[in-house]
PDB file of N, CA and C in Angstrom:
ATOM      1  N   MET A 109       0.831  -1.236  -0.002  1.00  0.00           N
ATOM      2  CA  MET A 109       0.135   0.037   0.102  1.00  0.00           C
ATOM      3  C   MET A 109       0.893   1.288   0.055  1.00  0.00           C
ATOM      4  N   SER A 110       0.449   2.400  -0.810  1.00  0.00           N
ATOM      5  CA  SER A 110       1.256   3.578  -0.898  1.00  0.00           C
ATOM      6  C   SER A 110       0.193   4.612  -0.596  1.00  0.00           C
ATOM      7  N   LYS A 111       0.979   5.943  -0.459  1.00  0.00           N
ATOM      8  CA  LYS A 111       0.217   6.996  -0.207  1.00  0.00           C
ATOM      9  C   LYS A 111      -0.562   7.292  -1.439  1.00  0.00           C
ATOM     10  N   ALA A 112      -0.340   6.935  -2.703  1.00  0.00           N
ATOM     11  CA  ALA A 112      -0.975   7.069  -3.862  1.00  0.00           C
ATOM     12  C   ALA A 112      -2.327   6.210  -3.788  1.00  0.00           C
ATOM     13  N   PHE A 113      -2.193   5.124  -3.275  1.00  0.00           N
ATOM     14  CA  PHE A 113      -3.253   3.974  -3.133  1.00  0.00           C
ATOM     15  C   PHE A 113      -4.194   4.798  -2.242  1.00  0.00           C
ATOM     16  N   ILE A 114      -3.687   5.381  -1.104  1.00  0.00           N
ATOM     17  CA  ILE A 114      -4.622   5.852  -0.011  1.00  0.00           C
ATOM     18  C   ILE A 114      -5.315   7.102  -0.587  1.00  0.00           C
ATOM     19  N   ALA A 115      -4.709   7.826  -1.380  1.00  0.00           N
ATOM     20  CA  ALA A 115      -5.083   9.143  -2.023  1.00  0.00           C
ATOM     21  C   ALA A 115      -6.344   8.699  -3.050  1.00  0.00           C
ATOM     22  N   ALA A 116      -6.080   7.659  -3.792  1.00  0.00           N
ATOM     23  CA  ALA A 116      -7.035   7.227  -4.732  1.00  0.00           C
ATOM     24  C   ALA A 116      -8.296   6.675  -4.002  1.00  0.00           C
ATOM     25  N   VAL A 117      -8.160   6.039  -2.971  1.00  0.00           N
ATOM     26  CA  VAL A 117      -9.342   5.520  -2.212  1.00  0.00           C
ATOM     27  C   VAL A 117     -10.134   6.658  -1.642  1.00  0.00           C
ATOM     28  N   LEU A 118      -9.345   7.715  -0.995  1.00  0.00           N
ATOM     29  CA  LEU A 118      -9.971   8.763  -0.509  1.00  0.00           C
ATOM     30  C   LEU A 118     -10.795   9.588  -1.784  1.00  0.00           C
ATOM     31  N   GLN A 119     -10.128   9.786  -2.824  1.00  0.00           N
ATOM     32  CA  GLN A 119     -10.727  10.471  -3.996  1.00  0.00           C
ATOM     33  C   GLN A 119     -11.990   9.852  -4.217  1.00  0.00           C
ATOM     34  N   ASP A 120     -11.943   8.474  -4.424  1.00  0.00           N
ATOM     35  CA  ASP A 120     -13.267   7.795  -4.870  1.00  0.00           C
ATOM     36  C   ASP A 120     -14.397   7.791  -3.880  1.00  0.00           C
ATOM     37  N   SER A 121     -13.958   7.712  -2.601  1.00  0.00           N
ATOM     38  CA  SER A 121     -15.064   7.571  -1.686  1.00  0.00           C
ATOM     39  C   SER A 121     -15.681   9.044  -1.135  1.00  0.00           C
ATOM     40  N   LEU A 122     -14.732  10.129  -1.432  1.00  0.00           N
ATOM     41  CA  LEU A 122     -15.204  11.331  -0.993  1.00  0.00           C
ATOM     42  C   LEU A 122     -15.620  12.218  -2.183  1.00  0.00           C
ATOM     43  N   ALA A 123     -15.353  11.798  -3.384  1.00  0.00           N
ATOM     44  CA  ALA A 123     -15.603  12.484  -4.785  1.00  0.00           C
ATOM     45  C   ALA A 123     -15.032  13.807  -4.654  1.00  0.00           C
ATOM     46  N   CYS A 124     -13.711  13.897  -4.339  1.00  0.00           N
ATOM     47  CA  CYS A 124     -12.938  15.181  -4.208  1.00  0.00           C
ATOM     48  C   CYS A 124     -11.839  15.031  -5.336  1.00  0.00           C
ATOM     49  N   THR A 125     -11.152  16.124  -5.493  1.00  0.00           N
ATOM     50  CA  THR A 125     -10.129  16.059  -6.660  1.00  0.00           C
ATOM     51  C   THR A 125      -8.889  15.414  -6.083  1.00  0.00           C
ATOM     52  N   GLY A 126      -7.931  15.146  -7.163  1.00  0.00           N
ATOM     53  CA  GLY A 126      -6.787  14.412  -6.673  1.00  0.00           C
ATOM     54  C   GLY A 126      -5.909  15.035  -5.884  1.00  0.00           C
ATOM     55  N   VAL A 127      -5.869  16.348  -6.037  1.00  0.00           N
ATOM     56  CA  VAL A 127      -5.050  17.062  -5.152  1.00  0.00           C
ATOM     57  C   VAL A 127      -5.389  17.179  -3.817  1.00  0.00           C
ATOM     58  N   ALA A 128      -6.714  17.349  -3.583  1.00  0.00           N
ATOM     59  CA  ALA A 128      -7.229  17.260  -2.138  1.00  0.00           C
ATOM     60  C   ALA A 128      -7.186  15.878  -1.312  1.00  0.00           C
ATOM     61  N   ALA A 129      -7.401  14.876  -2.319  1.00  0.00           N
ATOM     62  CA  ALA A 129      -7.095  13.457  -1.764  1.00  0.00           C
ATOM     63  C   ALA A 129      -5.596  13.200  -1.469  1.00  0.00           C
ATOM     64  N   THR A 130      -4.663  13.770  -2.314  1.00  0.00           N
ATOM     65  CA  THR A 130      -3.324  13.606  -1.932  1.00  0.00           C
ATOM     66  C   THR A 130      -2.929  14.337  -0.667  1.00  0.00           C
ATOM     67  N   LYS A 131      -3.448  15.537  -0.556  1.00  0.00           N
ATOM     68  CA  LYS A 131      -3.207  16.449   0.803  1.00  0.00           C
ATOM     69  C   LYS A 131      -3.644  15.670   1.957  1.00  0.00           C
ATOM     70  N   ALA A 132      -4.951  15.040   1.810  1.00  0.00           N
ATOM     71  CA  ALA A 132      -5.539  14.336   3.031  1.00  0.00           C
ATOM     72  C   ALA A 132      -4.582  13.032   3.285  1.00  0.00           C
ATOM     73  N   ALA A 133      -4.241  12.410   2.205  1.00  0.00           N
ATOM     74  CA  ALA A 133      -3.314  11.283   2.584  1.00  0.00           C
ATOM     75  C   ALA A 133      -1.913  11.544   3.285  1.00  0.00           C
ATOM     76  N   ASP A 134      -1.400  12.683   2.675  1.00  0.00           N
ATOM     77  CA  ASP A 134      -0.214  13.224   3.385  1.00  0.00           C
ATOM     78  C   ASP A 134      -0.478  13.625   4.698  1.00  0.00           C
ATOM     79  N   ASP A 135      -1.620  14.415   5.219  1.00  0.00           N
ATOM     80  CA  ASP A 135      -2.020  14.830   6.307  1.00  0.00           C
ATOM     81  C   ASP A 135      -2.073  13.606   7.389  1.00  0.00           C
ATOM     82  N   LEU A 136      -2.872  12.608   6.782  1.00  0.00           N
ATOM     83  CA  LEU A 136      -3.039  11.340   7.556  1.00  0.00           C
ATOM     84  C   LEU A 136      -1.746  10.638   8.110  1.00  0.00           C
ATOM     85  N   VAL A 137      -0.833  10.553   6.982  1.00  0.00           N
ATOM     86  CA  VAL A 137       0.561   9.896   7.426  1.00  0.00           C
ATOM     87  C   VAL A 137       1.288  10.782   8.238  1.00  0.00           C
ATOM     88  N   GLY A 138       1.174  12.099   8.216  1.00  0.00           N
ATOM     89  CA  GLY A 138       1.865  12.995   9.128  1.00  0.00           C
ATOM     90  C   GLY A 138       1.370  12.927  10.287  1.00  0.00           C
ATOM     91  N   ALA A 139       0.059  12.822  10.650  1.00  0.00           N
ATOM     92  CA  ALA A 139      -0.481  12.556  11.843  1.00  0.00           C
ATOM     93  C   ALA A 139       0.042  11.330  12.575  1.00  0.00           C
ATOM     94  N   ILE A 140      -0.050  10.290  11.860  1.00  0.00           N
ATOM     95  CA  ILE A 140       0.364   9.132  12.533  1.00  0.00           C
ATOM     96  C   ILE A 140       1.829   9.012  12.931  1.00  0.00           C
ATOM     97  N   VAL A 141       2.598   9.602  12.008  1.00  0.00           N
ATOM     98  CA  VAL A 141       4.060   9.764  12.597  1.00  0.00           C
ATOM     99  C   VAL A 141       4.091  10.837  13.801  1.00  0.00           C
ATOM    100  N   ALA A 142       3.453  11.725  13.701  1.00  0.00           N
ATOM    101  CA  ALA A 142       3.405  12.748  14.853  1.00  0.00           C
ATOM    102  C   ALA A 142       2.954  12.108  16.175  1.00  0.00           C
ATOM    103  N   GLU A 143       1.952  11.340  16.099  1.00  0.00           N
ATOM    104  CA  GLU A 143       1.471  10.596  17.264  1.00  0.00           C
ATOM    105  C   GLU A 143       2.424   9.481  17.557  1.00  0.00           C
ATOM    106  N   LEU A 144       3.126   8.853  16.838  1.00  0.00           N
ATOM    107  CA  LEU A 144       4.010   7.919  17.236  1.00  0.00           C
ATOM    108  C   LEU A 144       5.241   8.430  17.993  1.00  0.00           C
ATOM    109  N   LYS A 145       5.631   9.598  17.544  1.00  0.00           N
ATOM    110  CA  LYS A 145       6.713  10.345  18.046  1.00  0.00           C
ATOM    111  C   LYS A 145       6.331  10.764  19.576  1.00  0.00           C
ATOM    112  N   GLN A 146       5.136  11.255  19.645  1.00  0.00           N
ATOM    113  CA  GLN A 146       4.697  11.906  20.793  1.00  0.00           C
ATOM    114  C   GLN A 146       4.303  11.021  21.836  1.00  0.00           C
ATOM    115  N   GLU A 147       3.575  10.108  21.586  1.00  0.00           N
ATOM    116  CA  GLU A 147       2.923   9.059  22.448  1.00  0.00           C
ATOM    117  C   GLU A 147       3.516   7.673  22.494  1.00  0.00           C
ATOM    118  N   CYS A 148       4.419   7.444  21.405  1.00  0.00           N
ATOM    119  CA  CYS A 148       5.099   6.012  21.317  1.00  0.00           C
ATOM    120  C   CYS A 148       4.038   5.028  21.094  1.00  0.00           C
ATOM    121  N   GLY A 149       2.952   5.367  20.354  1.00  0.00           N
ATOM    122  CA  GLY A 149       2.057   4.262  19.838  1.00  0.00           C
ATOM    123  C   GLY A 149       0.630   4.934  19.861  1.00  0.00           C
ATOM    124  N   PHE A 150      -0.196   4.180  18.989  1.00  0.00           N
ATOM    125  CA  PHE A 150      -1.553   4.393  18.965  1.00  0.00           C
ATOM    126  C   PHE A 150      -2.316   3.222  18.554  1.00  0.00           C
ATOM    127  N   THR A 151      -3.700   3.383  18.601  1.00  0.00           N
ATOM    128  CA  THR A 151      -4.554   2.202  18.277  1.00  0.00           C
ATOM    129  C   THR A 151      -5.667   2.436  17.405  1.00  0.00           C
ATOM    130  N   LEU A 152      -5.807   1.864  16.378  1.00  0.00           N
ATOM    131  CA  LEU A 152      -6.967   2.132  15.443  1.00  0.00           C
ATOM    132  C   LEU A 152      -7.903   0.910  15.797  1.00  0.00           C
ATOM    133  N   PRO A 153      -9.174   1.110  16.437  1.00  0.00           N
ATOM    134  CA  PRO A 153      -9.982   0.050  16.705  1.00  0.00           C
ATOM    135  C   PRO A 153     -10.357  -0.512  15.380  1.00  0.00           C
ATOM    136  N   SER A 154     -10.468  -1.878  15.616  1.00  0.00           N
ATOM    137  CA  SER A 154     -10.916  -3.019  14.578  1.00  0.00           C
ATOM    138  C   SER A 154      -9.838  -3.058  13.487  1.00  0.00           C
ATOM    139  N   PHE A 155      -8.705  -2.491  13.744  1.00  0.00           N
ATOM    140  CA  PHE A 155      -7.450  -2.544  12.785  1.00  0.00           C
ATOM    141  C   PHE A 155      -6.322  -3.140  13.545  1.00  0.00           C
ATOM    142  N   GLY A 156      -5.797  -2.341  14.535  1.00  0.00           N
ATOM    143  CA  GLY A 156      -4.601  -2.868  15.273  1.00  0.00           C
ATOM    144  C   GLY A 156      -3.939  -1.847  16.222  1.00  0.00           C
ATOM    145  N   THR A 157      -2.674  -2.168  16.685  1.00  0.00           N
ATOM    146  CA  THR A 157      -1.893  -1.179  17.350  1.00  0.00           C
ATOM    147  C   THR A 157      -0.577  -0.941  17.015  1.00  0.00           C
ATOM    148  N   PHE A 158      -0.253   0.202  16.940  1.00  0.00           N
ATOM    149  CA  PHE A 158       1.257   0.401  16.483  1.00  0.00           C
ATOM    150  C   PHE A 158       1.931   0.879  17.721  1.00  0.00           C
ATOM    151  N   THR A 159       3.084   0.396  17.903  1.00  0.00           N
ATOM    152  CA  THR A 159       3.932   0.783  19.221  1.00  0.00           C
ATOM    153  C   THR A 159       5.311   1.014  18.726  1.00  0.00           C
ATOM    154  N   VAL A 160       6.014   1.878  19.340  1.00  0.00           N
ATOM    155  CA  VAL A 160       7.402   2.202  19.290  1.00  0.00           C
ATOM    156  C   VAL A 160       8.241   1.266  20.296  1.00  0.00           C
ATOM    157  N   HIS A 161       9.246   0.610  19.866  1.00  0.00           N
ATOM    158  CA  HIS A 161      10.100  -0.053  20.613  1.00  0.00           C
ATOM    159  C   HIS A 161      11.551   0.354  20.442  1.00  0.00           C
ATOM    160  N   LYS A 162      12.495   0.282  21.630  1.00  0.00           N
ATOM    161  CA  LYS A 162      13.817   0.532  21.395  1.00  0.00           C
ATOM    162  C   LYS A 162      14.533  -0.626  21.081  1.00  0.00           C
ATOM    163  N   THR A 163      15.507  -0.369  20.363  1.00  0.00           N
ATOM    164  CA  THR A 163      16.449  -1.502  20.014  1.00  0.00           C
ATOM    165  C   THR A 163      17.720  -1.233  20.611  1.00  0.00           C
ATOM    166  N   LYS A 164      18.538  -2.169  21.077  1.00  0.00           N
ATOM    167  CA  LYS A 164      19.698  -2.081  21.801  1.00  0.00           C
ATOM    168  C   LYS A 164      20.885  -2.140  20.701  1.00  0.00           C
ATOM    169  N   ALA A 165      22.094  -1.509  21.152  1.00  0.00           N
ATOM    170  CA  ALA A 165      23.246  -1.390  20.208  1.00  0.00           C
ATOM    171  C   ALA A 165      23.593  -2.806  20.049  1.00  0.00           C
ATOM    172  N   ARG A 166      24.126  -3.264  18.950  1.00  0.00           N
ATOM    173  CA  ARG A 166      24.589  -4.643  18.750  1.00  0.00           C
ATOM    174  C   ARG A 166      25.587  -4.801  17.635  1.00  0.00           C
ATOM    175  N   LYS A 167      26.204  -5.851  17.572  1.00  0.00           N
ATOM    176  CA  LYS A 167      27.196  -6.241  16.555  1.00  0.00           C
ATOM    177  C   LYS A 167      26.478  -7.005  15.450  1.00  0.00           C
ATOM    178  N   ALA A 168      26.801  -6.783  14.135  1.00  0.00           N
ATOM    179  CA  ALA A 168      26.221  -7.605  13.052  1.00  0.00           C
ATOM    180  C   ALA A 168      27.402  -7.810  12.168  1.00  0.00           C
ATOM    181  N   LEU A 169      27.258  -8.640  11.102  1.00  0.00           N
ATOM    182  CA  LEU A 169      28.238  -8.817  10.087  1.00  0.00           C
ATOM    183  C   LEU A 169      27.929  -8.419   8.765  1.00  0.00           C
ATOM    184  N   ASN A 170      29.009  -7.865   8.270  1.00  0.00           N
ATOM    185  CA  ASN A 170      28.887  -7.300   6.756  1.00  0.00           C
ATOM    186  C   ASN A 170      28.743  -8.398   5.889  1.00  0.00           C
ATOM    187  N   PRO A 171      27.659  -8.440   5.142  1.00  0.00           N
ATOM    188  CA  PRO A 171      27.407  -9.689   4.450  1.00  0.00           C
ATOM    189  C   PRO A 171      28.482  -9.777   3.199  1.00  0.00           C
ATOM    190  N   ARG A 172      29.049  -8.724   2.766  1.00  0.00           N
ATOM    191  CA  ARG A 172      30.072  -8.714   1.743  1.00  0.00           C
ATOM    192  C   ARG A 172      31.416  -9.262   2.147  1.00  0.00           C
ATOM    193  N   THR A 173      31.958  -8.692   3.242  1.00  0.00           N
ATOM    194  CA  THR A 173      33.121  -8.981   3.667  1.00  0.00           C
ATOM    195  C   THR A 173      33.167  -9.910   4.944  1.00  0.00           C
ATOM    196  N   GLY A 174      32.128 -10.012   5.505  1.00  0.00           N
ATOM    197  CA  GLY A 174      32.021 -10.840   6.801  1.00  0.00           C
ATOM    198  C   GLY A 174      32.744 -10.268   8.016  1.00  0.00           C
ATOM    199  N   GLU A 175      33.160  -9.124   7.966  1.00  0.00           N
ATOM    200  CA  GLU A 175      33.672  -8.514   9.066  1.00  0.00           C
ATOM    201  C   GLU A 175      32.503  -8.101  10.147  1.00  0.00           C
ATOM    202  N   PRO A 176      33.008  -7.943  11.330  1.00  0.00           N
ATOM    203  CA  PRO A 176      31.748  -7.447  12.386  1.00  0.00           C
ATOM    204  C   PRO A 176      31.721  -5.992  12.265  1.00  0.00           C
ATOM    205  N   VAL A 177      30.452  -5.389  12.407  1.00  0.00           N
ATOM    206  CA  VAL A 177      30.071  -3.997  12.367  1.00  0.00           C
ATOM    207  C   VAL A 177      29.161  -3.575  13.390  1.00  0.00           C
ATOM    208  N   LYS A 178      29.487  -2.591  14.249  1.00  0.00           N
ATOM    209  CA  LYS A 178      28.617  -2.094  15.153  1.00  0.00           C
ATOM    210  C   LYS A 178      27.407  -1.422  14.709  1.00  0.00           C
ATOM    211  N   VAL A 179      26.227  -1.731  15.299  1.00  0.00           N
ATOM    212  CA  VAL A 179      24.886  -1.172  15.031  1.00  0.00           C
ATOM    213  C   VAL A 179      24.492  -0.275  15.997  1.00  0.00           C
ATOM    214  N   LYS A 180      24.008   0.875  15.869  1.00  0.00           N
ATOM    215  CA  LYS A 180      23.690   1.663  16.900  1.00  0.00           C
ATOM    216  C   LYS A 180      22.376   1.414  17.537  1.00  0.00           C
ATOM    217  N   ALA A 181      22.004   1.906  18.717  1.00  0.00           N
ATOM    218  CA  ALA A 181      20.686   1.595  19.329  1.00  0.00           C
ATOM    219  C   ALA A 181      19.857   2.633  18.481  1.00  0.00           C
ATOM    220  N   GLY A 182      18.550   2.246  18.456  1.00  0.00           N
ATOM    221  CA  GLY A 182      17.471   2.995  17.920  1.00  0.00           C
ATOM    222  C   GLY A 182      16.139   2.603  18.100  1.00  0.00           C
ATOM    223  N   LYS A 183      15.153   2.984  17.317  1.00  0.00           N
ATOM    224  CA  LYS A 183      13.839   2.714  17.523  1.00  0.00           C
ATOM    225  C   LYS A 183      13.161   1.889  16.399  1.00  0.00           C
ATOM    226  N   THR A 184      12.134   1.203  16.587  1.00  0.00           N
ATOM    227  CA  THR A 184      11.474   0.552  15.627  1.00  0.00           C
ATOM    228  C   THR A 184       9.977   0.671  15.796  1.00  0.00           C
ATOM    229  N   VAL A 185       9.161   0.649  14.806  1.00  0.00           N
ATOM    230  CA  VAL A 185       7.642   0.542  15.080  1.00  0.00           C
ATOM    231  C   VAL A 185       7.141  -0.919  14.869  1.00  0.00           C
ATOM    232  N   ARG A 186       6.227  -1.388  15.876  1.00  0.00           N
ATOM    233  CA  ARG A 186       5.882  -2.609  15.599  1.00  0.00           C
ATOM    234  C   ARG A 186       4.308  -2.505  15.540  1.00  0.00           C
ATOM    235  N   PHE A 187       3.573  -3.490  14.939  1.00  0.00           N
ATOM    236  CA  PHE A 187       2.311  -3.547  14.747  1.00  0.00           C
ATOM    237  C   PHE A 187       1.764  -4.818  15.292  1.00  0.00           C
ATOM    238  N   LYS A 188       0.519  -4.745  15.853  1.00  0.00           N
ATOM    239  CA  LYS A 188      -0.158  -5.895  16.358  1.00  0.00           C
ATOM    240  C   LYS A 188      -1.514  -5.810  15.917  1.00  0.00           C
ATOM    241  N   ALA A 189      -2.015  -6.967  15.010  1.00  0.00           N
ATOM    242  CA  ALA A 189      -3.240  -6.819  14.468  1.00  0.00           C
ATOM    243  C   ALA A 189      -4.435  -7.124  15.519  1.00  0.00           C
ATOM    244  N   SER A 190      -5.494  -6.557  15.334  1.00  0.00           N
ATOM    245  CA  SER A 190      -6.678  -6.758  16.250  1.00  0.00           C
ATOM    246  C   SER A 190      -7.165  -7.954  15.933  1.00  0.00           C
ATOM    247  N   PRO A 191      -7.986  -8.582  16.711  1.00  0.00           N
ATOM    248  CA  PRO A 191      -8.762  -9.857  16.603  1.00  0.00           C
ATOM    249  C   PRO A 191      -9.814  -9.668  15.212  1.00  0.00           C
ATOM    250  N   VAL A 192     -10.347  -8.502  15.231  1.00  0.00           N
ATOM    251  CA  VAL A 192     -11.369  -8.355  14.111  1.00  0.00           C
ATOM    252  C   VAL A 192     -10.630  -8.355  12.878  1.00  0.00           C
ATOM    253  N   LEU A 193      -9.400  -7.693  12.650  1.00  0.00           N
ATOM    254  CA  LEU A 193      -8.558  -7.842  11.449  1.00  0.00           C
ATOM    255  C   LEU A 193      -8.156  -9.283  11.174  1.00  0.00           C
ATOM    256  N   LYS A 194      -7.685  -9.902  12.150  1.00  0.00           N
ATOM    257  CA  LYS A 194      -7.240 -11.306  11.975  1.00  0.00           C
ATOM    258  C   LYS A 194      -8.329 -12.198  11.428  1.00  0.00           C
ATOM    259  N   LYS A 195      -9.624 -11.978  12.112  1.00  0.00           N
ATOM    260  CA  LYS A 195     -10.695 -12.742  11.620  1.00  0.00           C
ATOM    261  C   LYS A 195     -11.105 -12.475  10.108  1.00  0.00           C
ATOM    262  N   ALA A 196     -11.083 -11.229   9.739  1.00  0.00           N
ATOM    263  CA  ALA A 196     -11.503 -10.710   8.510  1.00  0.00           C
ATOM    264  C   ALA A 196     -10.469 -11.106   7.277  1.00  0.00           C
ATOM    265  N   VAL A 197      -9.186 -11.377   7.744  1.00  0.00           N
ATOM    266  CA  VAL A 197      -8.245 -11.811   6.749  1.00  0.00           C
ATOM    267  C   VAL A 197      -8.023 -13.149   6.911  1.00  0.00           C
TER     268      VAL A 197
END
């Protein structure tokens, strides 16, 4: 799924222009990112829950050379599907 797909669905369901649908899709993605940064997660009922988890610093291997490489600590987004979504799929 892409922002273009979301914009197309919005355009069809709201009968608005492509520019307005693209702006709405951009605003939706921006709101999701802002909520993840501020609250470290959010829930869409009947869809699922997005949460931000911290990852520890670790060592990995360079696939080309096989030499060890340090990977910095960071954050990742995880998704847990709701039972309604699991049942629908």
